[in-house]
Amino acid sequence: MKYISTRGNAPELTFEEAMLTGLARDGGLYVPQTIPTMSPDEIAALAGLPYEEAAFRVMKPFIGECFTDEEFKGIIARAYEGFRHDARAPLVQLGANHFLMELFHGPTLAFKDFAMQLIGQLFQFSLARRGERVTIVGATSGDTGSAAIEAFRGLDNVDVFILFPHGRVSDIQRKQMTTPEDANVHALALDGDFDDCQARLKDMFNDFDFRDGVRLAGVNSINWARVLAQVVYYFTTAASLGAPHRKVSFTVPTGNFGDIFAGYIAKKMGLPIDRLVIATNQNDILHRTMETSAYTKEGVVASISPSMDIQVSSNFERALFFAYDRDGNAVGQLMDELSSGAFTVSQGAMQTLREDFSSGRASEAETLATIQWAFAHCEEVLCPHSAVGVKVANEHLGETPMITLATAHPAKFPDAVEQAMGARPALPPHMADMMDKPERVTRVPNDLAHLTTLIKDRITSR
Ligand SMILES: *Cc1c(COP(=O)(O)O)cnc(C)c1O
C-alpha cells in the first residue's frame, strides 16, 4: 500500500512514512493510492465484535507491511485502553430513526482521542524501532491540542508543541493543554485565531531547513493515520444498525473536514452510506461551497462551538482530489488560487461531491435551542458542536437511519450548555481536580521566525 500526494508532486510513501511525515513536500496531503474494499460479508461480520477487533480488520489493509498483525493489535489495544466506555463509541437513540454516536469517552472527552491515542502508540512503536526522535507541532482550535498532549506526554522520542489561539479556547480545553507537567509538552498561546495557528504550522512545514533540522512531524487532521483511525467507527456503528443490509446516513459536525472525510473513505471501501451531511456553525465555508460552488474565505467569527471555528478546511483538499478524478495538478491549481482568497469548484467536481455530501448550518441561537430541545425530548445533554450536528440532522431525517456524531462531552463546553439549560454540566469525577492545577504556557506572537527559534531553543535545551 502506497500513499500519494493530493498535489501529485511528492514522493510516494508507505503508511509509516506518511504518518511520520504529515504534510507532503509539495504542500499536499497524503491519500492511499488505491482504496481497499470490504465485502458485504466482511462488513456484516463486524457486528458485535469488540471495537479493537473491528478496528484491526478495517485498518489492516491500509497499513501494508509496516506492522505485523500482532504488533498492530497491540498498538490498537494500548490506544483504546484509556477509554471509559467498553463500547468505545456507543450509540444512543434520539428519535424513531435518529441515533447519536457518543465519541467523547476518551481521555480528553472529544472524538479526537480516537485518532490521537492511536497515533501516539504508532509513533511510539515506530520511533523506538527506528531509533529516531521527532518534534511534533500541532495547531488546534482546542480539542486536537489536548488530545495530542494527552497522547504524547512523557514519551521518550517526542517533543510536542501545541499552538492554540490565545483567549479562544474554553477553560477546560486550555487546562488540558497547560496542566500536564511532562517536560516534553509545550503549550503555546498564539496571538491570532485558529487559521493563523494553522497557517504558521504550514509555514513551518514549508521551511525545509527547519522541518528537517528538528525532524518535524504533524499530527493535525491532515495526518492520514488520523483519518484512518476515524474510519473505524463509521463501520462499527453502521454494522450495529444492520449494514450492509440496511443503508445509514451520517451527520458530522465539521470544521477541518477530517471526521466526515473518514466517513467518505468508509463509503468508498464499500460501506453502504446514503448521505454524509456536513454540519457547520456560522463559520460556514463548506456549506456555502456546497450551495454555490465558490470556496471563499471569510474572517473567522468566534462561536460557542469553537472547535469548528475555521475558514480553511484542510481536509477538503482530499475530497477535491477524488472529485477531480485524482488530478493532482488541478488540485494544486485550486490551492494556489486559494492563497488569494477563493476558488470555484468545477461543475463536474461539484456534481461528484453532491452525490455523497449534503450540508447545513446552525446559527448560535439554533445551537442553543437544539441543546434545549435534546434535553427536553431525549434527556440528552449535548455539547454545542454535537448540537450543531443534531440541528442539521433533524433537517435531513427520512427513511434511512440517521446517525449524528456527538463529538465532545458537554462538560468540555460548560458555558454554552449553561447558557442553554441554566445548569452547568459536571466534569467526570476523574477530571474534577484539573481546574485547580497550575498552568504552564508561553504566549507567542503570530510570527514564523519567533516560533521556529523558540522551538529550536526548547528542544536543544532539553
Ligand atoms: C475537531 C472537532 C470538530 C471538527 O472535526 P473536523 O474533523 O475538524 O471536521 C467538531 N467537534 C469537536 C468537538 C471537535 O473537537
Short mmCIF file of C-alpha atoms and ligand atoms in Angstrom, two decimals:
data_model
loop_
_atom_site.label_atom_id
_atom_site.label_comp_id
_atom_site.label_asym_id
_atom_site.label_seq_id
_atom_site.Cartn_x
_atom_site.Cartn_y
_atom_site.Cartn_z
CA MET A 1 0.00 0.00 0.00
CA LYS A 2 1.50 3.30 -1.17
CA TYR A 3 0.44 6.85 -0.34
CA ILE A 4 0.43 9.71 -2.85
CA SER A 5 0.04 13.47 -2.50
CA THR A 6 -3.18 15.27 -3.46
CA ARG A 7 -0.97 17.67 -5.46
CA GLY A 8 0.72 14.87 -7.37
CA ASN A 9 4.25 16.12 -6.89
CA ALA A 10 5.75 14.46 -3.81
CA PRO A 11 7.44 11.10 -3.25
CA GLU A 12 5.22 8.04 -2.73
CA LEU A 13 5.42 6.82 0.84
CA THR A 14 4.48 3.79 2.90
CA PHE A 15 1.87 4.11 5.65
CA GLU A 16 4.55 4.53 8.29
CA GLU A 17 6.42 7.18 6.30
CA ALA A 18 3.24 9.10 5.52
CA MET A 19 2.32 9.02 9.21
CA LEU A 20 5.71 10.32 10.34
CA THR A 21 5.73 12.98 7.59
CA GLY A 22 2.29 14.59 7.88
CA LEU A 23 2.13 17.22 5.15
CA ALA A 24 3.58 16.21 1.75
CA ARG A 25 6.57 18.20 0.47
CA ASP A 26 4.54 19.67 -2.39
CA GLY A 27 2.13 21.12 0.18
CA GLY A 28 -0.46 18.41 -0.49
CA LEU A 29 -1.99 15.76 1.75
CA TYR A 30 -1.28 12.06 1.57
CA VAL A 31 -4.03 9.71 0.37
CA PRO A 32 -3.91 5.97 -0.35
CA GLN A 33 -3.07 5.21 -3.97
CA THR A 34 -5.92 2.72 -4.07
CA ILE A 35 -8.73 2.33 -1.57
CA PRO A 36 -9.18 -1.22 -0.31
CA THR A 37 -12.73 -2.54 -0.15
CA MET A 38 -14.59 -4.72 2.31
CA SER A 39 -17.13 -7.23 1.04
CA PRO A 40 -20.71 -7.28 2.37
CA ASP A 41 -19.85 -10.46 4.33
CA GLU A 42 -16.81 -8.82 5.91
CA ILE A 43 -18.92 -5.81 6.88
CA ALA A 44 -21.69 -7.98 8.34
CA ALA A 45 -19.08 -9.88 10.37
CA LEU A 46 -18.13 -6.67 12.22
CA ALA A 47 -21.44 -6.59 14.10
CA GLY A 48 -20.96 -7.42 17.75
CA LEU A 49 -17.15 -7.54 17.69
CA PRO A 50 -15.11 -5.73 20.33
CA TYR A 51 -14.18 -2.29 18.98
CA GLU A 52 -10.48 -3.17 18.89
CA GLU A 53 -11.04 -6.25 16.75
CA ALA A 54 -13.22 -4.30 14.30
CA ALA A 55 -10.57 -1.57 14.22
CA PHE A 56 -7.92 -4.12 13.31
CA ARG A 57 -9.99 -5.53 10.43
CA VAL A 58 -10.95 -2.14 8.99
CA MET A 59 -7.48 -0.55 9.20
CA LYS A 60 -5.27 -3.54 8.40
CA PRO A 61 -5.41 -3.24 4.58
CA PHE A 62 -4.17 0.37 4.79
CA ILE A 63 -1.11 -0.49 6.85
CA GLY A 64 0.59 -2.66 4.26
CA GLU A 65 3.65 -4.43 5.64
CA CYS A 66 4.52 -1.74 8.18
CA PHE A 67 3.50 -3.75 11.25
CA THR A 68 2.88 -7.44 11.87
CA ASP A 69 -0.64 -8.41 12.87
CA GLU A 70 0.50 -8.97 16.45
CA GLU A 71 2.25 -5.60 16.60
CA PHE A 72 -0.72 -3.77 15.16
CA LYS A 73 -3.17 -5.50 17.51
CA GLY A 74 -1.00 -4.49 20.47
CA ILE A 75 -0.90 -0.89 19.28
CA ILE A 76 -4.69 -0.77 18.94
CA ALA A 77 -5.23 -2.37 22.34
CA ARG A 78 -2.99 0.20 24.07
CA ALA A 79 -4.62 3.06 22.17
CA TYR A 80 -8.13 2.40 23.46
CA GLU A 81 -7.45 1.04 26.94
CA GLY A 82 -7.83 4.53 28.47
CA PHE A 83 -11.38 4.94 27.18
CA ARG A 84 -14.03 4.87 29.85
CA HIS A 85 -16.77 3.08 27.92
CA ASP A 86 -16.42 -0.56 26.88
CA ALA A 87 -18.19 0.04 23.57
CA ARG A 88 -15.74 2.91 22.83
CA ALA A 89 -18.27 4.61 20.51
CA PRO A 90 -21.70 3.79 22.00
CA LEU A 91 -24.98 4.69 20.27
CA VAL A 92 -27.97 6.28 21.94
CA GLN A 93 -31.31 6.94 20.31
CA LEU A 94 -32.73 10.44 19.81
CA GLY A 95 -35.83 9.62 17.81
CA ALA A 96 -37.52 6.87 15.81
CA ASN A 97 -34.85 6.96 13.13
CA HIS A 98 -32.17 9.20 14.61
CA PHE A 99 -29.19 7.99 16.61
CA LEU A 100 -26.32 9.71 18.37
CA MET A 101 -22.84 8.20 18.31
CA GLU A 102 -21.06 9.26 21.50
CA LEU A 103 -17.42 9.81 20.65
CA PHE A 104 -16.45 11.52 23.89
CA HIS A 105 -15.50 8.70 26.24
CA GLY A 106 -11.75 9.01 25.65
CA PRO A 107 -9.24 10.67 27.99
CA THR A 108 -9.84 14.28 26.81
CA LEU A 109 -13.59 13.95 26.25
CA ALA A 110 -13.62 14.62 22.49
CA PHE A 111 -13.60 12.39 19.41
CA LYS A 112 -10.03 13.49 18.64
CA ASP A 113 -8.91 10.86 21.18
CA PHE A 114 -9.88 8.05 18.80
CA ALA A 115 -7.22 9.12 16.32
CA MET A 116 -4.71 10.72 18.62
CA GLN A 117 -4.40 7.84 21.07
CA LEU A 118 -3.78 5.51 18.15
CA ILE A 119 -1.25 7.82 16.55
CA GLY A 120 0.59 8.20 19.88
CA GLN A 121 1.04 4.44 20.09
CA LEU A 122 2.00 4.19 16.40
CA PHE A 123 4.66 6.90 16.78
CA GLN A 124 6.00 5.36 19.97
CA PHE A 125 6.39 1.99 18.28
CA SER A 126 7.89 3.31 15.02
CA LEU A 127 10.33 5.77 16.56
CA ALA A 128 11.60 3.27 19.10
CA ARG A 129 12.40 0.68 16.47
CA ARG A 130 13.96 3.26 14.14
CA GLY A 131 15.95 4.82 16.98
CA GLU A 132 14.67 8.26 15.90
CA ARG A 133 13.10 11.23 17.60
CA VAL A 134 10.70 13.84 16.22
CA THR A 135 9.31 17.24 17.06
CA ILE A 136 5.56 17.30 16.82
CA VAL A 137 3.95 20.65 16.21
CA GLY A 138 0.20 20.93 16.11
CA ALA A 139 -2.28 23.73 15.62
CA THR A 140 -5.52 23.45 17.49
CA SER A 141 -8.86 25.14 17.95
CA GLY A 142 -8.89 23.33 21.29
CA ASP A 143 -9.56 19.63 21.14
CA THR A 144 -6.72 18.46 18.89
CA GLY A 145 -4.15 20.04 21.17
CA SER A 146 -5.43 18.49 24.35
CA ALA A 147 -5.80 15.11 22.66
CA ALA A 148 -2.26 15.33 21.22
CA ILE A 149 -0.72 16.33 24.53
CA GLU A 150 -2.54 13.52 26.30
CA ALA A 151 -1.38 11.01 23.67
CA PHE A 152 2.30 12.09 23.54
CA ARG A 153 3.07 13.34 27.05
CA GLY A 154 6.01 11.62 28.64
CA LEU A 155 7.03 9.68 25.50
CA ASP A 156 10.80 9.34 25.11
CA ASN A 157 11.29 10.16 21.46
CA VAL A 158 8.95 13.10 21.03
CA ASP A 159 8.67 16.78 21.88
CA VAL A 160 5.15 18.11 21.40
CA PHE A 161 4.42 21.80 20.75
CA ILE A 162 0.81 22.91 20.50
CA LEU A 163 -0.24 26.27 19.06
CA PHE A 164 -3.67 27.42 20.18
CA PRO A 165 -5.39 30.78 19.61
CA HIS A 166 -4.93 32.85 22.76
CA GLY A 167 -8.23 33.50 24.52
CA ARG A 168 -10.28 31.45 22.06
CA VAL A 169 -10.36 28.03 23.67
CA SER A 170 -12.55 27.00 26.58
CA ASP A 171 -11.08 26.99 30.11
CA ILE A 172 -11.16 23.23 30.22
CA GLN A 173 -9.51 22.85 26.83
CA ARG A 174 -6.77 25.26 27.95
CA LYS A 175 -6.28 23.50 31.26
CA GLN A 176 -5.98 20.15 29.50
CA MET A 177 -3.11 21.61 27.47
CA THR A 178 -1.35 23.66 30.14
CA THR A 179 -1.52 21.46 33.23
CA PRO A 180 0.44 18.34 32.19
CA GLU A 181 3.83 18.51 33.90
CA ASP A 182 5.81 16.42 31.43
CA ALA A 183 8.95 18.17 30.18
CA ASN A 184 8.25 17.18 26.55
CA VAL A 185 4.96 19.12 26.48
CA HIS A 186 4.97 22.77 25.30
CA ALA A 187 1.70 24.74 25.15
CA LEU A 188 1.96 27.94 23.06
CA ALA A 189 -0.81 30.58 23.14
CA LEU A 190 -0.62 32.43 19.83
CA ASP A 191 -1.88 35.98 19.31
CA GLY A 192 -4.30 35.22 16.48
CA ASP A 193 -7.14 32.88 15.52
CA PHE A 194 -7.08 29.19 14.63
CA ASP A 195 -6.43 29.88 10.95
CA ASP A 196 -3.32 31.84 11.98
CA CYS A 197 -2.16 28.84 14.02
CA GLN A 198 -2.81 26.55 11.08
CA ALA A 199 -1.06 28.92 8.64
CA ARG A 200 2.09 29.15 10.83
CA LEU A 201 2.13 25.38 11.10
CA LYS A 202 2.03 25.08 7.30
CA ASP A 203 4.82 27.67 7.06
CA MET A 204 6.97 25.52 9.35
CA PHE A 205 6.41 22.50 7.15
CA ASN A 206 7.31 24.53 4.07
CA ASP A 207 10.55 25.76 5.69
CA PHE A 208 12.57 22.68 4.73
CA ASP A 209 15.69 23.63 6.74
CA PHE A 210 13.66 23.93 9.89
CA ARG A 211 11.50 20.94 9.03
CA ASP A 212 14.47 18.63 8.51
CA GLY A 213 16.56 20.20 11.29
CA VAL A 214 14.07 19.44 14.06
CA ARG A 215 12.59 16.37 12.27
CA LEU A 216 9.18 17.99 12.24
CA ALA A 217 6.14 15.74 12.33
CA GLY A 218 2.50 16.74 12.19
CA VAL A 219 -0.46 15.23 13.94
CA ASN A 220 -3.16 17.59 12.72
CA SER A 221 -6.08 16.06 10.92
CA ILE A 222 -4.03 16.33 7.73
CA ASN A 223 -2.16 13.28 9.02
CA TRP A 224 -3.52 10.29 7.14
CA ALA A 225 -3.22 8.00 10.16
CA ARG A 226 -5.75 10.17 11.96
CA VAL A 227 -8.28 9.96 9.17
CA LEU A 228 -7.82 6.21 9.08
CA ALA A 229 -8.49 5.78 12.80
CA GLN A 230 -11.79 7.61 12.36
CA VAL A 231 -12.97 5.36 9.53
CA VAL A 232 -13.47 2.56 12.07
CA TYR A 233 -16.44 3.94 13.98
CA TYR A 234 -18.44 4.50 10.80
CA PHE A 235 -18.16 0.77 10.18
CA THR A 236 -18.89 -0.40 13.73
CA THR A 237 -21.93 1.85 14.03
CA ALA A 238 -23.39 1.04 10.63
CA ALA A 239 -22.87 -2.69 11.25
CA SER A 240 -24.65 -2.48 14.59
CA LEU A 241 -27.64 -0.87 12.82
CA GLY A 242 -27.82 -3.55 10.15
CA ALA A 243 -25.24 -2.68 7.47
CA PRO A 244 -24.58 -3.92 4.86
CA HIS A 245 -28.24 -4.96 4.53
CA ARG A 246 -29.50 -1.55 5.61
CA LYS A 247 -28.15 1.80 4.47
CA VAL A 248 -27.42 4.53 7.00
CA SER A 249 -26.64 8.25 6.81
CA PHE A 250 -24.33 10.29 9.00
CA THR A 251 -24.38 13.93 10.06
CA VAL A 252 -21.00 15.22 11.15
CA PRO A 253 -20.23 18.48 13.00
CA THR A 254 -17.49 19.70 10.69
CA GLY A 255 -14.53 22.03 10.88
CA ASN A 256 -11.40 20.78 9.19
CA PHE A 257 -13.32 18.06 7.29
CA GLY A 258 -11.23 15.24 8.80
CA ASP A 259 -14.01 13.38 10.55
CA ILE A 260 -16.51 13.49 7.70
CA PHE A 261 -13.79 12.62 5.20
CA ALA A 262 -13.24 9.42 7.18
CA GLY A 263 -16.91 8.65 6.50
CA TYR A 264 -16.31 9.23 2.81
CA ILE A 265 -13.45 6.71 2.87
CA ALA A 266 -15.72 4.23 4.65
CA LYS A 267 -18.23 4.66 1.84
CA LYS A 268 -15.55 4.19 -0.81
CA MET A 269 -14.49 0.99 0.99
CA GLY A 270 -17.96 -0.39 0.42
CA LEU A 271 -19.94 0.65 3.50
CA PRO A 272 -23.47 1.42 2.27
CA ILE A 273 -23.76 5.04 3.39
CA ASP A 274 -26.56 7.06 1.83
CA ARG A 275 -25.81 10.69 2.77
CA LEU A 276 -22.86 12.28 4.52
CA VAL A 277 -24.24 15.53 5.91
CA ILE A 278 -21.78 18.34 6.63
CA ALA A 279 -22.96 20.39 9.63
CA THR A 280 -21.26 23.76 10.14
CA ASN A 281 -21.71 26.58 12.60
CA GLN A 282 -21.79 30.21 11.46
CA ASN A 283 -18.30 29.69 10.01
CA ASP A 284 -19.92 28.02 7.07
CA ILE A 285 -17.44 27.96 4.20
CA LEU A 286 -18.24 24.32 3.44
CA HIS A 287 -21.99 24.81 3.46
CA ARG A 288 -21.59 27.85 1.19
CA THR A 289 -19.37 25.83 -1.13
CA MET A 290 -21.96 23.07 -1.38
CA GLU A 291 -24.63 25.67 -2.18
CA THR A 292 -22.71 27.94 -4.55
CA SER A 293 -19.58 26.05 -5.75
CA ALA A 294 -17.49 29.00 -4.57
CA TYR A 295 -14.97 28.25 -1.82
CA THR A 296 -14.46 31.74 -0.45
CA LYS A 297 -12.54 32.58 2.70
CA GLU A 298 -14.21 34.97 5.10
CA GLY A 299 -12.99 36.05 8.53
CA VAL A 300 -13.47 33.61 11.36
CA VAL A 301 -16.19 34.57 13.82
CA ALA A 302 -15.78 33.18 17.35
CA SER A 303 -18.72 30.90 18.21
CA ILE A 304 -19.96 28.75 21.06
CA SER A 305 -18.72 25.69 19.12
CA PRO A 306 -15.08 26.82 18.91
CA SER A 307 -13.63 23.57 17.60
CA MET A 308 -15.41 24.30 14.33
CA ASP A 309 -14.34 27.96 14.09
CA ILE A 310 -12.28 27.77 10.93
CA GLN A 311 -12.49 29.01 7.38
CA VAL A 312 -9.88 26.94 5.62
CA SER A 313 -10.95 23.33 5.89
CA SER A 314 -7.71 21.46 5.24
CA ASN A 315 -9.05 18.01 4.57
CA PHE A 316 -11.49 19.29 1.97
CA GLU A 317 -8.48 19.12 -0.34
CA ARG A 318 -8.67 15.33 -0.09
CA ALA A 319 -12.32 15.34 -1.16
CA LEU A 320 -11.44 17.64 -4.05
CA PHE A 321 -8.71 15.23 -5.11
CA PHE A 322 -11.30 12.49 -5.58
CA ALA A 323 -13.91 14.84 -7.02
CA TYR A 324 -11.33 15.93 -9.63
CA ASP A 325 -10.65 12.30 -10.50
CA ARG A 326 -7.27 12.26 -8.72
CA ASP A 327 -5.87 15.10 -10.79
CA GLY A 328 -3.11 16.47 -8.54
CA ASN A 329 -2.36 19.36 -10.89
CA ALA A 330 -5.95 20.55 -10.82
CA VAL A 331 -5.97 20.41 -7.02
CA GLY A 332 -2.65 22.23 -6.82
CA GLN A 333 -4.07 24.97 -9.03
CA LEU A 334 -7.15 25.43 -6.82
CA MET A 335 -4.94 25.69 -3.76
CA ASP A 336 -2.80 28.32 -5.47
CA GLU A 337 -5.94 30.32 -6.22
CA LEU A 338 -7.00 29.96 -2.60
CA SER A 339 -3.94 31.87 -1.44
CA SER A 340 -5.63 34.92 -2.93
CA GLY A 341 -8.87 34.13 -1.11
CA ALA A 342 -11.13 31.92 -3.22
CA PHE A 343 -11.61 29.29 -5.89
CA THR A 344 -14.60 27.89 -7.74
CA VAL A 345 -15.19 24.14 -7.87
CA SER A 346 -15.86 22.92 -11.41
CA GLN A 347 -19.36 21.78 -12.30
CA GLY A 348 -18.31 18.17 -12.74
CA ALA A 349 -16.48 18.04 -9.42
CA MET A 350 -19.41 19.71 -7.69
CA GLN A 351 -21.76 17.10 -9.06
CA THR A 352 -19.49 14.34 -7.76
CA LEU A 353 -19.36 15.93 -4.30
CA ARG A 354 -23.14 16.31 -4.18
CA GLU A 355 -23.58 12.59 -4.89
CA ASP A 356 -22.22 11.86 -1.42
CA PHE A 357 -22.44 15.04 0.63
CA SER A 358 -25.31 17.24 1.81
CA SER A 359 -24.86 20.22 4.11
CA GLY A 360 -26.49 22.57 6.56
CA ARG A 361 -25.56 25.21 9.12
CA ALA A 362 -26.67 26.20 12.59
CA SER A 363 -26.64 29.74 13.94
CA GLU A 364 -25.69 30.42 17.54
CA ALA A 365 -29.35 30.72 18.58
CA GLU A 366 -30.24 27.49 16.76
CA THR A 367 -27.38 25.70 18.50
CA LEU A 368 -28.61 26.79 21.93
CA ALA A 369 -32.20 25.91 21.03
CA THR A 370 -31.07 22.44 19.98
CA ILE A 371 -29.30 21.84 23.30
CA GLN A 372 -32.62 22.68 24.97
CA TRP A 373 -34.59 20.53 22.54
CA ALA A 374 -32.38 17.47 23.02
CA PHE A 375 -32.66 17.66 26.77
CA ALA A 376 -36.43 18.22 26.71
CA HIS A 377 -37.14 15.50 24.14
CA CYS A 378 -34.41 12.89 24.68
CA GLU A 379 -32.86 13.69 28.09
CA GLU A 380 -29.57 14.01 26.27
CA VAL A 381 -27.14 16.79 27.19
CA LEU A 382 -25.33 17.86 24.02
CA CYS A 383 -22.13 19.83 23.66
CA PRO A 384 -22.56 22.78 21.30
CA HIS A 385 -20.73 21.01 18.42
CA SER A 386 -22.95 17.97 18.70
CA ALA A 387 -25.93 20.34 18.85
CA VAL A 388 -24.92 21.85 15.51
CA GLY A 389 -24.93 18.30 14.16
CA VAL A 390 -28.31 17.39 15.66
CA LYS A 391 -29.90 20.60 14.35
CA VAL A 392 -28.73 19.90 10.80
CA ALA A 393 -29.52 16.18 11.06
CA ASN A 394 -33.09 16.96 12.12
CA GLU A 395 -33.47 18.75 8.78
CA HIS A 396 -32.26 15.68 6.89
CA LEU A 397 -34.27 12.88 8.53
CA GLY A 398 -36.00 10.38 6.26
CA GLU A 399 -36.37 6.66 5.78
CA THR A 400 -32.68 5.93 6.17
CA PRO A 401 -31.47 5.78 9.78
CA MET A 402 -29.54 8.95 10.59
CA ILE A 403 -26.53 8.81 12.91
CA THR A 404 -25.25 12.12 14.27
CA LEU A 405 -21.75 12.19 15.65
CA ALA A 406 -21.52 13.62 19.19
CA THR A 407 -18.00 14.99 19.04
CA ALA A 408 -17.39 16.21 22.59
CA HIS A 409 -18.65 15.77 26.13
CA PRO A 410 -20.92 18.63 27.24
CA ALA A 411 -18.72 19.31 30.29
CA LYS A 412 -15.96 20.44 27.96
CA PHE A 413 -18.10 23.46 26.98
CA PRO A 414 -19.95 24.30 30.20
CA ASP A 415 -20.62 27.97 29.36
CA ALA A 416 -22.64 27.21 26.24
CA VAL A 417 -24.52 24.39 27.94
CA GLU A 418 -25.31 26.61 30.92
CA GLN A 419 -26.48 29.37 28.61
CA ALA A 420 -28.92 26.93 27.01
CA MET A 421 -30.09 24.94 30.02
CA GLY A 422 -29.38 27.08 33.04
CA ALA A 423 -27.18 24.42 34.65
CA ARG A 424 -23.50 23.57 34.27
CA PRO A 425 -22.70 20.00 33.26
CA ALA A 426 -20.27 18.32 35.68
CA LEU A 427 -16.85 17.09 34.64
CA PRO A 428 -16.41 13.33 35.02
CA PRO A 429 -15.09 12.62 38.54
CA HIS A 430 -11.59 11.60 37.37
CA MET A 431 -11.10 15.11 35.99
CA ALA A 432 -12.65 17.10 38.78
CA ASP A 433 -9.35 18.43 40.17
CA MET A 434 -7.98 19.67 36.86
CA MET A 435 -9.26 23.21 37.21
CA ASP A 436 -7.13 23.78 40.33
CA LYS A 437 -3.83 22.65 38.86
CA PRO A 438 -1.13 25.23 37.95
CA GLU A 439 -0.67 26.11 34.27
CA ARG A 440 2.43 26.15 32.09
CA VAL A 441 2.04 28.12 28.85
CA THR A 442 4.06 30.53 26.67
CA ARG A 443 2.34 33.45 24.91
CA VAL A 444 3.75 33.85 21.39
CA PRO A 445 3.30 36.41 18.57
CA ASN A 446 1.88 35.37 15.20
CA ASP A 447 5.36 35.28 13.68
CA LEU A 448 7.14 32.38 12.00
CA ALA A 449 10.74 33.33 12.85
CA HIS A 450 9.86 33.79 16.51
CA LEU A 451 8.22 30.38 16.62
CA THR A 452 10.97 28.43 14.88
CA THR A 453 13.61 29.99 17.14
CA LEU A 454 11.62 29.16 20.24
CA ILE A 455 11.12 25.56 19.17
CA LYS A 456 14.80 25.04 18.31
CA ASP A 457 15.84 26.54 21.67
CA ARG A 458 13.44 24.37 23.63
CA ILE A 459 14.48 21.09 22.09
CA THR A 460 18.21 21.78 22.35
CA SER A 461 17.91 22.81 25.99
CA ARG A 462 16.23 19.57 26.99
C1 LIG B 1 -12.33 18.87 15.85
C2 LIG B 1 -13.75 18.94 16.26
C3 LIG B 1 -14.78 19.04 15.31
C4 LIG B 1 -14.50 19.16 13.83
O1 LIG B 1 -13.92 17.99 13.29
P1 LIG B 1 -13.15 18.06 11.90
O2 LIG B 1 -12.55 16.72 11.73
O3 LIG B 1 -12.11 19.14 12.06
O4 LIG B 1 -14.14 18.41 10.85
C5 LIG B 1 -16.09 19.02 15.77
N1 LIG B 1 -16.37 18.95 17.09
C6 LIG B 1 -15.40 18.86 18.03
C7 LIG B 1 -15.79 18.78 19.45
C8 LIG B 1 -14.07 18.84 17.65
O5 LIG B 1 -13.11 18.75 18.58
#
